Coordinates of C-alpha atoms in Angstrom, one line a residue:
Chain A
M1 CA 89.2 145.9 107.2
T2 CA 91.1 145.2 104.1
V3 CA 92.0 148.1 102.1
S4 CA 91.3 147.4 98.2
R5 CA 95.0 148.3 96.8
P6 CA 94.8 150.1 93.5
A7 CA 95.3 148.3 90.3
R8 CA 99.1 147.5 89.5
P9 CA 100.5 149.6 86.7
A10 CA 101.5 147.4 83.9
S11 CA 104.9 149.1 83.9
R12 CA 105.1 147.5 87.7
T13 CA 104.8 144.1 85.9
R14 CA 107.8 144.4 84.2
R15 CA 110.4 145.6 86.5
P16 CA 112.8 143.3 86.6
R17 CA 112.8 140.9 90.0
T18 CA 115.8 140.6 92.1
A19 CA 118.0 137.2 91.5
D20 CA 117.1 136.3 95.2
D21 CA 113.0 136.8 93.9
R22 CA 113.7 134.5 91.2
R23 CA 115.6 132.0 93.3
T24 CA 113.0 132.1 95.6
E25 CA 110.0 131.4 93.3
I26 CA 111.8 128.9 91.5
V27 CA 112.4 126.9 94.7
L28 CA 108.8 127.1 95.3
R29 CA 107.6 126.1 92.0
A30 CA 109.7 123.3 91.6
S31 CA 108.9 122.0 95.4
E32 CA 105.3 121.7 94.3
L33 CA 106.4 120.1 91.0
F34 CA 108.3 117.4 93.0
D35 CA 105.4 116.9 95.7
D36 CA 102.9 116.8 93.1
V37 CA 104.6 114.6 90.4
G38 CA 107.4 113.1 92.1
Y39 CA 111.1 114.2 92.2
H40 CA 112.2 111.9 89.6
L41 CA 109.2 112.6 87.3
T42 CA 109.8 116.4 87.3
S43 CA 112.4 117.7 84.7
M44 CA 114.2 120.6 84.4
D45 CA 111.8 121.6 81.6
D46 CA 108.9 121.3 83.7
I47 CA 110.2 123.4 86.3
A48 CA 111.4 126.2 83.7
R49 CA 107.7 126.0 82.3
A50 CA 106.1 126.4 85.7
V51 CA 108.0 129.5 86.6
G52 CA 108.0 130.9 83.2
L53 CA 111.4 131.1 82.1
A54 CA 113.6 130.0 79.4
K55 CA 115.8 126.8 80.1
P56 CA 119.0 128.6 79.7
T57 CA 117.5 131.2 82.2
L58 CA 116.5 128.6 84.8
Y59 CA 120.5 127.1 84.4
H60 CA 121.8 130.4 85.3
Y61 CA 120.2 130.1 88.9
F62 CA 120.6 126.4 89.4
P63 CA 123.0 124.4 87.6
S64 CA 120.5 121.4 88.2
K65 CA 117.8 119.5 90.1
D66 CA 120.0 118.5 93.0
S67 CA 121.1 122.1 93.2
I68 CA 117.4 122.7 93.6
L69 CA 117.0 119.9 96.2
L70 CA 119.6 121.5 98.0
A71 CA 118.2 124.7 98.1
I72 CA 114.7 123.3 99.3
H73 CA 116.9 122.0 102.1
E74 CA 118.8 124.9 102.7
E75 CA 115.2 127.0 103.0
F76 CA 113.9 125.0 106.0
I77 CA 116.9 124.0 108.1
S78 CA 118.2 127.3 108.0
I79 CA 114.4 128.6 109.6
L80 CA 115.0 125.9 112.0
L81 CA 118.2 126.7 112.9
G82 CA 117.7 130.3 113.2
R83 CA 115.1 130.4 115.4
Q84 CA 116.6 127.8 117.8
R85 CA 119.7 129.8 117.7
Q86 CA 117.6 133.2 118.8
R87 CA 116.1 131.2 121.3
L88 CA 119.1 129.8 122.6
E89 CA 120.7 133.4 122.9
R90 CA 118.0 134.9 124.8
D91 CA 118.5 132.2 127.5
D92 CA 114.9 133.2 128.9
R93 CA 112.9 129.6 128.5
D94 CA 113.6 126.7 130.6
V95 CA 114.1 123.4 128.9
S96 CA 110.9 121.8 128.6
D97 CA 109.6 125.0 126.8
L98 CA 112.4 125.0 124.5
L99 CA 111.8 121.2 123.3
L100 CA 107.9 122.7 122.8
D101 CA 109.2 125.5 121.0
V102 CA 111.3 123.2 118.8
M103 CA 108.5 120.8 118.3
V104 CA 106.1 123.7 117.3
D105 CA 108.6 125.2 114.4
I106 CA 109.3 121.2 113.2
C107 CA 105.0 120.6 112.9
D108 CA 104.8 124.0 111.6
L109 CA 106.9 123.3 109.0
M110 CA 104.3 120.4 107.7
R111 CA 101.6 123.4 107.1
T112 CA 103.9 125.9 105.3
H113 CA 106.4 124.0 103.9
R114 CA 105.0 120.6 103.8
G115 CA 106.3 119.5 100.3
Y116 CA 110.0 120.9 100.8
V117 CA 110.0 118.5 103.9
R118 CA 108.9 115.4 102.0
V119 CA 111.2 115.9 98.9
F120 CA 114.2 116.4 101.4
F121 CA 113.5 113.3 103.6
E122 CA 112.8 111.1 100.7
H123 CA 115.6 112.1 98.4
H124 CA 118.6 113.6 100.2
R125 CA 120.3 110.3 99.7
E126 CA 120.3 111.0 96.0
L127 CA 122.1 114.1 96.3
P128 CA 125.6 114.5 94.9
D129 CA 128.2 113.7 97.6
A130 CA 129.4 117.1 98.2
S131 CA 125.8 118.6 98.4
R132 CA 125.1 115.8 100.7
R133 CA 127.6 116.5 103.2
E134 CA 126.8 120.2 103.3
A135 CA 122.7 119.5 103.6
L136 CA 123.6 116.8 106.5
A137 CA 126.0 118.9 108.2
A138 CA 123.0 121.4 108.6
R139 CA 121.3 119.0 109.6
D140 CA 123.3 117.4 112.3
A141 CA 123.8 121.0 113.8
Y142 CA 120.2 121.0 114.6
F143 CA 119.8 117.4 116.0
D144 CA 123.0 118.4 117.9
S145 CA 121.2 121.7 119.1
V146 CA 118.1 119.6 120.3
R147 CA 120.3 116.8 121.9
G148 CA 121.7 119.3 123.6
L149 CA 118.5 120.4 124.8
F150 CA 118.0 117.2 126.7
E151 CA 121.8 117.0 128.0
R152 CA 121.2 120.3 129.5
G153 CA 117.5 119.0 130.8
R154 CA 119.4 116.0 132.7
T155 CA 121.9 118.2 134.3
E156 CA 119.5 120.5 135.7
G157 CA 117.4 117.3 136.8
L158 CA 114.2 118.1 134.6
V159 CA 115.0 115.3 131.9
T160 CA 116.2 111.5 132.3
G161 CA 116.8 108.9 129.5
D162 CA 119.1 109.1 127.0
P163 CA 119.7 112.3 125.0
M164 CA 120.2 110.5 121.5
L165 CA 117.1 108.1 121.7
S166 CA 115.0 111.0 123.3
S167 CA 115.8 113.4 120.1
M168 CA 114.9 110.3 117.7
A169 CA 111.9 110.3 119.5
L170 CA 111.0 114.0 119.3
F171 CA 112.4 113.9 115.4
G172 CA 110.1 110.9 115.1
M173 CA 107.0 112.2 116.2
C174 CA 107.2 115.7 114.5
N175 CA 108.7 114.8 111.2
W176 CA 106.7 111.8 110.7
A177 CA 103.5 114.4 110.8
Y178 CA 104.6 114.8 106.7
Q179 CA 103.1 111.6 106.1
W180 CA 99.6 112.1 107.7
Y181 CA 99.1 115.9 108.6
D182 CA 96.7 117.6 106.8
P183 CA 96.7 121.1 107.6
R184 CA 93.0 121.5 106.5
G185 CA 91.8 119.6 109.0
T186 CA 90.7 120.2 112.4
L187 CA 93.9 120.0 114.4
T188 CA 96.4 122.8 114.4
S189 CA 100.1 122.0 113.8
L190 CA 100.4 123.9 117.2
D191 CA 97.9 121.0 119.0
V192 CA 99.8 118.6 117.2
A193 CA 103.2 120.1 118.8
R194 CA 101.5 120.4 122.1
Y195 CA 100.3 116.8 122.4
F196 CA 103.5 115.2 121.3
H197 CA 105.5 117.7 123.7
R198 CA 103.0 116.0 126.3
V199 CA 103.8 112.3 125.5
L200 CA 107.9 112.9 125.0
L201 CA 107.5 114.6 128.8
H202 CA 104.9 112.5 130.3
G203 CA 103.8 110.0 128.3
V204 CA 100.0 108.8 128.3
G205 CA 100.1 106.1 130.8
A206 CA 97.7 106.8 133.4
T207 CA 99.9 105.5 136.3
P208 CA 103.6 107.2 136.8
S209 CA 105.8 104.2 136.5
R210 CA 105.1 100.5 136.0
P211 CA 104.8 98.1 138.7
Chain B
M1 CA 123.6 72.6 118.4
T2 CA 123.7 72.9 114.2
V3 CA 123.7 70.0 112.3
S4 CA 125.2 70.4 109.2
R5 CA 123.2 69.3 106.0
P6 CA 124.3 66.9 103.6
A7 CA 126.1 68.5 100.1
R8 CA 123.2 69.3 97.7
P9 CA 122.8 67.2 95.1
A10 CA 123.5 68.7 91.7
S11 CA 120.2 67.5 90.2
R12 CA 118.6 69.5 93.0
T13 CA 119.8 72.8 91.4
R14 CA 117.6 71.8 88.4
R15 CA 114.7 71.3 90.3
P16 CA 112.1 73.9 89.2
R17 CA 111.0 76.1 92.4
T18 CA 108.0 76.9 93.1
A19 CA 106.2 80.0 91.9
D20 CA 106.0 81.3 95.5
D21 CA 109.7 81.0 95.9
R22 CA 110.1 82.9 92.4
R23 CA 107.9 85.7 93.8
T24 CA 109.6 85.8 97.1
E25 CA 113.1 86.0 95.5
I26 CA 111.9 88.5 92.6
V27 CA 110.7 90.7 95.6
L28 CA 113.7 90.4 97.9
R29 CA 116.0 91.6 94.8
A30 CA 114.0 94.2 93.8
S31 CA 113.6 95.7 97.1
E32 CA 117.6 95.7 97.5
L33 CA 117.6 97.4 94.2
F34 CA 115.0 100.2 95.1
D35 CA 116.8 100.7 98.2
D36 CA 120.4 101.0 97.0
V37 CA 119.5 102.6 93.6
G38 CA 116.3 104.4 94.1
Y39 CA 112.7 102.8 92.9
H40 CA 112.6 105.4 89.9
L41 CA 116.2 104.8 88.6
T42 CA 115.7 100.6 88.9
S43 CA 113.9 99.2 85.8
M44 CA 112.3 95.9 85.1
D45 CA 115.6 95.1 82.9
D46 CA 117.6 95.6 86.1
I47 CA 115.1 93.4 88.2
A48 CA 115.1 90.4 85.4
R49 CA 119.0 90.7 85.3
A50 CA 119.4 90.4 89.5
V51 CA 116.9 87.5 89.4
G52 CA 118.4 85.8 86.4
L53 CA 115.3 85.6 84.9
A54 CA 114.4 86.5 80.8
K55 CA 112.4 89.4 81.0
P56 CA 109.0 87.8 79.8
T57 CA 109.3 85.5 82.6
L58 CA 109.7 88.4 85.2
Y59 CA 106.6 89.7 83.7
H60 CA 104.9 86.6 84.1
Y61 CA 104.9 86.8 88.0
F62 CA 104.9 90.8 88.1
P63 CA 103.0 93.0 85.0
S64 CA 104.9 96.0 86.4
K65 CA 107.2 97.4 88.6
D66 CA 104.4 98.9 90.7
S67 CA 102.7 95.1 91.3
I68 CA 106.5 94.8 93.0
L69 CA 105.9 97.6 95.0
L70 CA 102.3 96.3 96.3
A71 CA 104.0 92.8 96.8
I72 CA 106.7 94.3 99.0
H73 CA 103.8 96.5 101.1
E74 CA 101.7 93.2 101.4
E75 CA 104.8 91.3 102.6
F76 CA 105.8 93.6 105.7
I77 CA 102.4 94.9 106.4
S78 CA 101.1 91.2 106.2
I79 CA 103.6 90.3 109.0
L80 CA 102.3 93.1 111.4
L81 CA 98.8 92.3 111.0
G82 CA 99.4 88.4 111.7
R83 CA 101.8 88.9 114.7
Q84 CA 98.9 91.3 116.1
R85 CA 96.0 89.2 115.3
Q86 CA 97.7 86.0 116.8
R87 CA 98.3 88.2 119.9
L88 CA 94.8 89.7 120.3
E89 CA 93.5 86.3 120.0
R90 CA 95.6 85.2 122.7
D91 CA 94.1 87.8 125.1
D92 CA 96.9 87.0 127.7
R93 CA 98.9 90.6 127.9
D94 CA 97.8 94.0 129.3
V95 CA 97.3 97.1 126.9
S96 CA 101.0 98.3 128.0
D97 CA 102.4 94.6 127.1
L98 CA 100.5 95.1 124.0
L99 CA 101.9 98.1 122.6
L100 CA 105.4 97.4 123.5
D101 CA 104.8 94.0 121.2
V102 CA 103.8 96.3 118.3
M103 CA 106.5 98.8 118.8
V104 CA 109.0 95.5 118.8
D105 CA 107.3 94.3 115.7
I106 CA 107.9 97.9 114.0
C107 CA 111.3 98.4 114.7
D108 CA 112.4 95.0 114.3
L109 CA 111.0 95.7 110.6
M110 CA 114.0 98.3 110.5
R111 CA 116.3 95.3 110.9
T112 CA 114.7 92.7 109.1
H113 CA 112.6 94.7 106.0
R114 CA 114.5 97.9 105.9
G115 CA 114.4 98.6 102.4
Y116 CA 111.1 97.2 102.0
V117 CA 109.3 99.9 104.5
R118 CA 111.4 102.7 102.9
V119 CA 110.5 102.0 99.6
F120 CA 106.9 101.7 100.7
F121 CA 106.7 104.7 102.7
E122 CA 108.3 106.9 100.1
H123 CA 106.7 105.5 97.2
H124 CA 103.0 104.4 98.3
R125 CA 101.5 107.5 96.7
E126 CA 102.7 106.4 93.1
L127 CA 100.8 103.1 93.2
P128 CA 97.9 103.3 90.8
D129 CA 94.4 103.9 92.4
A130 CA 93.4 100.6 92.6
S131 CA 96.5 99.0 93.9
R132 CA 96.9 101.7 96.4
R133 CA 93.5 101.5 97.8
E134 CA 94.4 97.6 98.5
A135 CA 97.6 98.8 100.2
L136 CA 95.9 101.6 102.0
A137 CA 93.6 99.2 103.6
A138 CA 95.9 97.0 105.0
R139 CA 97.7 100.0 106.7
D140 CA 94.6 101.5 107.8
A141 CA 93.3 97.8 109.6
Y142 CA 96.9 98.0 111.2
F143 CA 96.5 101.3 112.2
D144 CA 92.8 100.7 113.8
S145 CA 94.0 97.9 115.6
V146 CA 97.0 99.7 117.2
R147 CA 94.6 103.0 118.1
G148 CA 92.2 100.1 119.5
L149 CA 94.6 99.4 122.1
F150 CA 94.8 103.0 123.3
E151 CA 91.0 102.9 123.3
R152 CA 91.2 100.0 125.5
G153 CA 93.4 100.9 127.6
R154 CA 91.6 104.4 128.5
T155 CA 88.4 102.3 129.1
E156 CA 90.7 100.1 131.8
G157 CA 91.9 103.6 133.1
L158 CA 95.4 102.4 132.0
V159 CA 96.2 105.1 129.2
T160 CA 95.2 108.8 129.1
G161 CA 95.1 111.2 125.8
D162 CA 94.0 111.0 122.3
P163 CA 94.2 107.5 120.9
M164 CA 94.1 109.0 117.2
L165 CA 97.3 111.2 118.2
S166 CA 99.1 108.6 120.6
S167 CA 99.0 106.4 117.7
M168 CA 100.4 109.0 115.7
A169 CA 103.3 109.3 118.2
L170 CA 103.7 105.5 118.6
F171 CA 104.0 105.1 114.5
G172 CA 106.5 108.5 114.6
M173 CA 108.7 107.6 116.7
C174 CA 108.9 103.3 115.2
N175 CA 108.6 104.0 111.8
W176 CA 110.9 107.0 111.7
A177 CA 113.4 104.6 112.6
Y178 CA 113.8 103.8 109.2
Q179 CA 115.5 107.1 108.5
W180 CA 118.3 106.6 111.3
Y181 CA 118.3 103.0 113.0
D182 CA 121.7 100.9 111.7
P183 CA 121.3 97.2 112.8
R184 CA 125.2 97.4 112.2
G185 CA 125.4 99.4 115.4
T186 CA 125.3 99.1 119.2
L187 CA 121.5 99.4 119.8
T188 CA 119.6 96.4 119.1
S189 CA 116.1 97.3 117.5
L190 CA 114.7 95.6 120.8
D191 CA 116.6 98.3 122.7
V192 CA 115.0 101.1 120.7
A193 CA 111.3 99.5 121.0
R194 CA 112.1 99.5 124.7
Y195 CA 113.0 103.0 125.0
F196 CA 110.2 104.3 122.8
H197 CA 107.7 102.4 124.8
R198 CA 109.0 103.9 127.8
V199 CA 108.7 107.5 126.5
L200 CA 105.1 106.6 125.3
L201 CA 104.1 105.4 128.3
H202 CA 106.0 107.7 131.0
G203 CA 107.8 110.3 129.1
V204 CA 111.5 111.6 129.8
G205 CA 110.3 114.4 132.3
A206 CA 111.6 114.2 135.7
T207 CA 108.6 115.2 137.4
P208 CA 105.4 113.7 136.8
S209 CA 103.7 116.6 135.7
R210 CA 103.9 120.4 135.3
P211 CA 103.6 122.7 137.7

């Protein structure tokens, strides 16, 4: 049952929002514009208009479009890294389950942060060097933690093959979903993640190995 | 053995090149610029300068930057479609081999046409509607022929699973290589294709199926 809330008092709208709220809103609106219109065709003027801020105020939060791109990346990579670290600290799941968790997290981003992901995948090369290094270091940390799962799986005799290439297979299947996955369709992001996890672990061949 | 050819006579350089040669050269140079500088940051002036043409001559071949983007796509999709059709006409390979051939073709594009692939993946949404439809129809034809292999494999009892999702797994692994594969590294594009083919058919799990 939905309980209807009382109308918001007029004074409430005038209460200044926190700087964090503002930043979050700017990043969200900018990512929508980048996704709809394209990163290069979106100006700081467009972003200021979309958020309802004067341009100098926008520049107070983000000195450049690049810095918004970096914040977009920080937001989704910190979600991925945070969830992965929590799981690894708990240490109550085997490698196969941990790989499924990673794949579920990434595929779910295609639902919750689709524009963010696309913008970052397609424009990280254009970040200024210092920001790019920082963004790539976070991606590398995530990649390494996933590769570490394949290494651990190999040590435990649960997984075969090359950890680097297996990680690229995992990321390829899941990341590419930003090009085709439509959250409004019949497949949930969980269906997709589970299917790819099955491919990754067992493949689609009907026979266990080639003659 | 390589037979050295006689030095090209000076008059040879003055012989007008065919329109096809010119188009090919424009597409090649433009794809390099798009890859290095970015599609949006490259102007028709830059392309004319890179090819050594006056701008009106460039416009004679390509009325817009979009039309070059479309030609880039036509070139690599026609390579993929052409090879696939030849193989299917011969009908001398089983589904597993045909899937390997597809994966080898795509991974090899990451070596031979890397800039083309990236530009198309990242900018096809920006094509005018008519061109976009044409480009996507060619991609769809290729996708359908790959999905058809999984359908055939299922009929023949060689492959299990959902043909659409299995195709997305194949394209995800191979297409994503444009983000990470470096042809100057130790892995050949054939190594990568073979590894992903093994994952696709048999997975990396050490046990054939989960308990």
